[in-house]
Amino acid sequence: MSEPLRLGIAGLGTVGTGVVKIVRQKANLLAARAGRPVVITAVSARTRDKDRGVRIGDYAWEDDPVKLAARDDVDVFVELMGGSDGPAKAATEAAIAAGKDVVTANKAMLAHHGQALAEAAEAAGRVIRFEAAVAGGIPVIKALTEGLAGNEIVRVMGVMNGTCNYILTRMQSAGLSYETVFEEASVLGYLEADPELDVGGIDAGHKLSLLSAIAFGAQVNFEGVELEGIGQITIEDIRAAADMGFRIKLLGVAQMGARGLEQRMSPCLVPADSPLGQLEGGTNMVVIEGDHVGQIVLRGAGAGEGPTASAVLGDVMDIARGIRPATFGRPAVELEPAKAAKGATPAPYYLRMTLQDKPGALAKIATVLGEAGVSIDRMRQYGHEDASAPVLIVTHKTQRRALDEALVAMGRLDVLVGAPVALRIETA
Amino acid sequence: MSEPLRLGIAGLGTVGTGVVKIVRQKANLLAARAGRPVVITAVSARTRDKDRGVRIGDYAWEDDPVKLAARDDVDVFVELMGGSDGPAKAATEAAIAAGKDVVTANKAMLAHHGQALAEAAEAAGRVIRFEAAVAGGIPVIKALTEGLAGNEIVRVMGVMNGTCNYILTRMQSAGLSYETVFEEASVLGYLEADPELDVGGIDAGHKLSLLSAIAFGAQVNFEGVELEGIGQITIEDIRAAADMGFRIKLLGVAQMGARGLEQRMSPCLVPADSPLGQLEGGTNMVVIEGDHVGQIVLRGAGAGEGPTASAVLGDVMDIARGIRPATFGRPAVELEPAKAAKGATPAPYYLRMTLQDKPGALAKIATVLGEAGVSIDRMRQYGHEDASAPVLIVTHKTQRRALDEALVAMGRLDVLVGAPVALRIETA
């Protein structure tokens, strides 16, 4: 049996602790599968003395993750600290400079610095692997990079923030308001310290930008992701969507077209009977469409100690077995800068608005839509008791640009109460 | 850029032709991803002159696949002929003897000879890859072997024969009999030349035995698969199952327990609202349960030119990139012989029978079940006009052995019309 593969782990939160547990408990299984032992030699975390339910006294300790990353007895630097910059980035750079491979769960770091880090690693003949950064335990990076390598990728879609999907499905099943369920999620500890990372779509947008890079051979372009959070979704939207056979999901979509790379992370309506529509709670799902393979759907837990540690171990085991694909599926220096094509693909839209209850209000809205070239598929005006009337409109396929024009024009009409909500309808 | 990877393809049916098309049309994409060109140097098939919609005149021709496999200008032997023995096996052995890597879609060959072939290949330092042999375009072999390598696998389940799933879902949606839909499938060309391979569960059983080997570190043991086809399923079964919130699927299940390796390929009831229950038509689905990752669900096209060729190309691209895991995830000589534990895990069962319409018949059936230790959860007797009464019973969890005892005892009672049907209820 060959030399052991030696890990240095920086970050001993939920995921780091999970990785330590698996390496300790599964030593024989991992060695049998890898053909060599996988061992931990050194660890680093913010606090040394803390009950983590796992023994770390056997490993060398470093206060400074940068020092850990450069240790002679470390082959693979496992970065589980998080944060797009700061110690995570410094230590990852130090690991590459010292000739180590890197396994990370850090989507923010890669969304912002993935291109530079991948170039540096590849110049040094090392790999950066990040299965745990996208969709938790689902081996989607591997499927896209390796399993589907014979396909031109047509589209990648995904529900990749379990907290948002929990909030949206819980609103629907319990009939509760966004605010109430947001509060519940907060109490349950489901939300990031900065909740905008979740409900603003930022975390899921990071993930989408990494999938796009692999799928389309483009440099990671997080700034090119159209981001829209779920904070404006009301229980009325969820009910109206359900009435029409849809569910509302925070959905990421990436596709390459003649005008460039389109990346959207926004609340969308999807058919209730589609795999995406049927996804409940904190589960993640990624849908990959390839020109030969057709549609592949991958589903599993998107977060948590076990699933995320499983993904980290998958990458570690690959390195132990000599499986070393380029970070984004082809050499980083060959990735094309991605031209962002915002709102390029037309789609039907769901519009919700409240109109002042005065004669001709609805006619004015319809006229404005027509003048912008947006045609109406269905319209509903709900019964109401006060002086304002809730109206729902489903449009035929339209360019987002045309719709935005219409929304601006509506604002000038003086018939709206509050701002209208426009949600894309994404069909499979 | 490195040396090209040279393929010799044996078998130019649907899948072989699909592979040739991709290699020709996607030369640049494949080279960019692999870091080296992927080319075809030689081909072999039963008939040389035949319009395949793709040009093969550029490649050397061999009448004999064994000669193709040993050619000096071939690095990877791509076996797409099929058949468990005969030319496919002879050529695969010749390829290994000549120091070639092998990519195959041949589940029958690997189910019967996988252990010997893997040992030979590994002794020669070569790999055998077979993503296309299981669940078409879904990269499930890769997910199980590599992505989930940090997990102890708890259970693998799958709907892996699209023809059977087409028949069962079409019966349900159109309210047609098994015989009618079987005939339809035959006319549509969905059935193998020997339809028992499909509807008898043999093809899907081959696939399950390959997944088991990887999941549980065991030698392939196709003989240990409990096989039961779908030929006995009636439209009444499908309706009754639906009434109770279930769907009937030809479901493969593999799990390792204290008594050994349990592998079943049989029609089962699954919850209608589960991912497996919602699977329609010819689509395949594999569910993998790992101790850390939880449940991962993979779904996609299980057959057809594009999806199967995509899987072949995934393996080819891995070899081009130097990704060379052991055939069954660990060295073949270390795989344990699998002790078959048939019917080890208890489950609830669905029973359908027809009773003679005479006093006490149902009581006698209930007594026999009770004496065998099988307790009844639900029972329905349907209205009837002739002298025989259809009866449905759902049992509580029971050992299959106890149920079989009860079925034998019922046969002696002289109250049954025809043989009862017993289907396992598999819950997630």
XYZ file of N, CA and C in Angstrom, chain A residues 1 22 25-26 29-30 32-34 137-139 142-143 145-153 214-215 275 278 291-301 306-307 310-311 313-314 317-318 321-325 329-331 334, chain B residues 1 22 25-26 29-30 32-34 137-139 142-143 145-153 214-215 275 278 291-301 306-307 310-311 313-314 317-318 321-325 329-331 334:
330
model
N 0.842 -1.206 0.000
C 0.000 0.000 0.000
C 0.883 1.265 0.000
N -15.230 11.396 10.119
C -15.218 10.368 9.066
C -13.811 9.794 8.912
N -13.232 7.495 11.931
C -14.087 6.303 12.048
C -13.992 5.366 10.842
N -13.646 5.913 9.692
C -13.700 5.122 8.463
C -12.311 4.828 7.904
N -12.082 1.690 5.666
C -12.864 1.786 4.431
C -12.184 2.741 3.445
N -11.755 3.890 3.943
C -11.122 4.871 3.059
C -9.828 4.293 2.472
N -9.080 1.153 2.006
C -9.386 0.083 1.047
C -9.804 0.673 -0.290
N -10.587 1.745 -0.249
C -11.056 2.339 -1.500
C -9.961 3.146 -2.191
N -9.139 3.837 -1.412
C -8.129 4.709 -2.026
C -6.854 3.961 -2.375
N -24.078 17.641 -0.345
C -23.644 16.264 -0.584
C -23.832 15.759 -1.995
N -24.512 16.510 -2.855
C -24.772 16.054 -4.221
C -23.484 16.160 -5.038
N -23.009 15.080 -5.645
C -21.757 15.160 -6.406
C -21.967 15.802 -7.779
N -18.629 16.923 -9.859
C -18.071 15.736 -10.509
C -18.901 15.328 -11.718
N -20.227 15.327 -11.565
C -21.095 14.943 -12.682
C -20.873 15.875 -13.869
N -18.281 18.077 -14.460
C -16.905 18.152 -14.959
C -16.498 16.871 -15.668
N -16.867 15.735 -15.096
C -16.352 14.468 -15.592
C -17.419 13.614 -16.286
N -18.479 13.284 -15.563
C -19.461 12.350 -16.116
C -20.088 12.833 -17.413
N -20.326 14.150 -17.517
C -21.006 14.689 -18.690
C -20.044 15.401 -19.631
N -18.757 15.056 -19.540
C -17.724 15.762 -20.312
C -17.877 15.597 -21.821
N -18.713 14.657 -22.265
C -18.934 14.486 -23.695
C -20.052 15.361 -24.249
N -20.641 16.180 -23.393
C -21.791 17.005 -23.794
C -21.462 18.488 -23.901
N -22.080 19.134 -24.848
C -22.199 20.584 -24.830
C -23.327 20.848 -23.827
N -23.073 21.673 -22.822
C -24.121 21.898 -21.823
C -25.058 22.993 -22.348
N -17.800 25.806 -15.179
C -17.536 24.446 -15.675
C -18.384 24.155 -16.908
N -19.669 24.487 -16.806
C -20.601 24.113 -17.873
C -20.223 24.767 -19.193
N -39.822 17.971 -11.378
C -38.945 17.631 -10.247
C -38.603 18.858 -9.403
N -41.535 19.852 -7.219
C -41.871 18.915 -6.144
C -40.871 18.932 -5.006
N -26.508 18.314 -24.590
C -27.072 18.091 -25.922
C -27.255 16.608 -26.254
N -26.419 15.740 -25.659
C -26.607 14.312 -25.911
C -27.372 13.610 -24.795
N -27.053 13.965 -23.561
C -27.600 13.212 -22.434
C -29.047 13.591 -22.130
N -29.496 14.748 -22.652
C -30.832 15.216 -22.268
C -30.777 15.804 -20.873
N -31.830 15.572 -20.098
C -31.918 16.192 -18.776
C -31.520 15.227 -17.657
N -30.555 15.652 -16.870
C -30.132 14.877 -15.697
C -30.527 15.680 -14.457
N -31.184 15.012 -13.511
C -31.625 15.673 -12.288
C -30.903 15.047 -11.099
N -30.307 15.869 -10.265
C -29.586 15.395 -9.088
C -30.198 16.047 -7.859
N -30.471 15.252 -6.852
C -31.184 15.754 -5.690
C -30.584 15.219 -4.399
N -30.487 16.030 -3.379
C -29.953 15.557 -2.094
C -29.863 16.690 -1.098
N -29.307 16.370 0.065
C -29.189 17.380 1.115
C -28.152 18.409 0.706
N -23.061 15.992 7.875
C -22.795 14.757 7.130
C -22.682 14.977 5.630
N -23.687 15.587 4.989
C -23.631 15.766 3.537
C -22.428 16.592 3.082
N -19.281 14.634 3.527
C -19.243 13.609 2.477
C -18.632 14.169 1.198
N -19.036 15.390 0.839
C -18.505 16.011 -0.384
C -17.016 16.318 -0.247
N -14.907 14.694 1.628
C -14.223 13.406 1.554
C -14.154 12.873 0.127
N -15.205 13.134 -0.673
C -15.169 12.709 -2.080
C -13.972 13.331 -2.788
N -10.721 11.808 -1.409
C -10.513 10.456 -1.947
C -10.043 10.515 -3.397
N -10.575 11.449 -4.162
C -10.088 11.620 -5.536
C -8.589 11.897 -5.543
N -6.570 8.959 -4.824
C -6.542 8.001 -5.940
C -5.863 8.553 -7.190
N -5.386 9.781 -7.108
C -4.737 10.352 -8.293
C -5.708 10.903 -9.324
N -6.935 11.187 -8.912
C -7.934 11.789 -9.808
C -7.803 13.304 -9.688
N -7.280 13.960 -10.734
C -6.878 15.356 -10.618
C -7.356 16.187 -11.810
N -8.651 16.330 -12.010
C -9.113 17.169 -13.119
C -8.823 18.647 -12.844
N -12.629 22.158 -15.017
C -12.864 21.187 -16.082
C -11.965 21.348 -17.291
N -11.305 22.467 -17.430
C -10.273 22.635 -18.443
C -9.247 23.628 -17.872
N -8.049 23.681 -18.444
C -7.039 24.548 -17.840
C -7.558 25.965 -17.642
N -7.213 28.686 -20.137
C -7.974 28.584 -21.391
C -9.437 28.973 -21.237
N 0.156 20.361 -26.053
C -0.902 19.356 -25.821
C -0.345 17.936 -25.998
N -20.225 11.918 -31.798
C -19.734 12.891 -30.808
C -18.239 13.134 -31.008
N -17.910 15.339 -34.123
C -18.472 16.697 -34.069
C -17.895 17.554 -32.949
N -17.424 16.905 -31.896
C -17.004 17.653 -30.695
C -15.504 17.597 -30.496
N -14.057 20.553 -28.466
C -14.519 20.603 -27.079
C -13.857 19.498 -26.254
N -13.818 18.289 -26.808
C -13.232 17.169 -26.074
C -11.750 17.421 -25.821
N -10.221 20.308 -25.629
C -10.051 21.396 -24.656
C -10.262 20.880 -23.233
N -11.248 20.008 -23.075
C -11.532 19.503 -21.731
C -10.506 18.460 -21.291
N -10.076 17.612 -22.216
C -9.179 16.514 -21.826
C -7.722 16.959 -21.808
N -27.534 7.552 -19.382
C -26.749 8.767 -19.289
C -26.497 9.267 -17.877
N -27.118 8.654 -16.870
C -26.931 9.121 -15.488
C -25.541 8.713 -15.000
N -24.729 9.660 -14.548
C -23.383 9.273 -14.089
C -23.396 8.652 -12.698
N -19.979 6.749 -11.433
C -19.041 7.768 -10.965
C -19.457 8.327 -9.605
N -20.738 8.619 -9.447
C -21.211 9.155 -8.168
C -20.934 8.167 -7.036
N -18.827 5.443 -7.028
C -17.424 5.038 -6.860
C -16.590 6.181 -6.298
N -16.829 7.385 -6.801
C -15.938 8.495 -6.479
C -16.595 9.534 -5.573
N -17.694 10.112 -6.028
C -18.278 11.228 -5.284
C -18.680 10.851 -3.863
N -19.174 9.636 -3.677
C -19.669 9.225 -2.355
C -18.691 8.298 -1.640
N -17.407 8.345 -2.041
C -16.412 7.402 -1.512
C -16.168 7.548 -0.017
N -16.636 8.652 0.583
C -16.477 8.824 2.023
C -17.608 8.199 2.835
N -18.538 7.566 2.167
C -19.718 7.013 2.844
C -19.715 5.490 2.908
N -20.225 4.969 3.984
C -20.660 3.589 4.043
C -22.023 3.592 3.343
N -22.198 2.777 2.325
C -23.487 2.799 1.620
C -24.491 1.940 2.382
N -19.925 -2.227 -6.233
C -19.259 -0.980 -5.852
C -19.706 -0.541 -4.459
N -21.022 -0.577 -4.250
C -21.573 -0.037 -3.004
C -21.047 -0.787 -1.789
N -39.905 10.416 -4.931
C -39.269 10.577 -6.239
C -39.433 9.330 -7.116
N -42.945 9.078 -8.519
C -43.308 10.098 -9.510
C -42.616 9.895 -10.856
N -24.294 6.757 4.770
C -24.451 7.070 6.199
C -24.211 8.549 6.502
N -23.384 9.217 5.730
C -23.176 10.650 5.980
C -24.009 11.522 5.046
N -24.068 11.160 3.784
C -24.691 12.044 2.793
C -26.208 12.007 2.856
N -26.758 10.977 3.484
C -28.210 10.812 3.443
C -28.626 10.264 2.093
N -29.757 10.743 1.589
C -30.302 10.190 0.345
C -29.963 11.077 -0.856
N -29.329 10.476 -1.852
C -29.040 11.166 -3.102
C -29.888 10.507 -4.195
N -30.585 11.329 -4.980
C -31.435 10.816 -6.052
C -30.886 11.303 -7.391
N -30.696 10.381 -8.322
C -30.182 10.714 -9.651
C -31.196 10.255 -10.689
N -31.520 11.125 -11.628
C -32.580 10.831 -12.565
C -32.192 11.262 -13.971
N -32.529 10.466 -14.968
C -32.217 10.835 -16.346
C -32.619 9.735 -17.313
N -32.300 9.951 -18.586
C -32.657 8.970 -19.608
C -31.810 7.716 -19.423
N -28.128 9.144 -27.638
C -27.444 10.271 -27.012
C -27.024 9.986 -25.575
N -27.966 9.597 -24.715
C -27.598 9.381 -23.315
C -26.539 8.286 -23.130
N -23.239 9.497 -24.347
C -22.724 10.461 -23.369
C -21.973 9.748 -22.248
N -22.537 8.641 -21.773
C -21.892 7.887 -20.692
C -20.585 7.253 -21.171
N -18.665 8.408 -23.518
C -17.708 9.510 -23.649
C -17.191 9.977 -22.289
N -18.053 9.938 -21.271
C -17.601 10.294 -19.926
C -16.438 9.403 -19.495
N -13.336 10.209 -21.644
C -12.720 11.464 -21.203
C -11.946 11.263 -19.897
N -12.493 10.441 -19.005
C -11.746 10.135 -17.774
C -10.388 9.525 -18.121
N -7.992 11.957 -19.360
C -7.493 12.856 -18.312
C -6.673 12.141 -17.247
N -6.506 10.830 -17.400
C -5.747 10.092 -16.389
C -6.543 9.746 -15.144
N -7.864 9.762 -15.263
C -8.731 9.374 -14.133
C -8.970 7.873 -14.231
N -8.392 7.089 -13.308
C -8.349 5.643 -13.488
C -8.697 4.900 -12.200
N -9.915 5.060 -11.703
C -10.276 4.306 -10.497
C -10.396 2.812 -10.800
N -14.280 0.190 -7.707
C -14.042 1.148 -6.630
C -12.927 0.768 -5.678
N -12.537 -0.490 -5.655
C -11.345 -0.900 -4.908
C -10.735 -2.065 -5.675
N -9.481 -2.424 -5.397
C -8.854 -3.476 -6.208
C -9.709 -4.743 -6.236
N -9.402 -7.546 -3.816
C -9.805 -7.317 -2.421
C -11.311 -7.354 -2.217
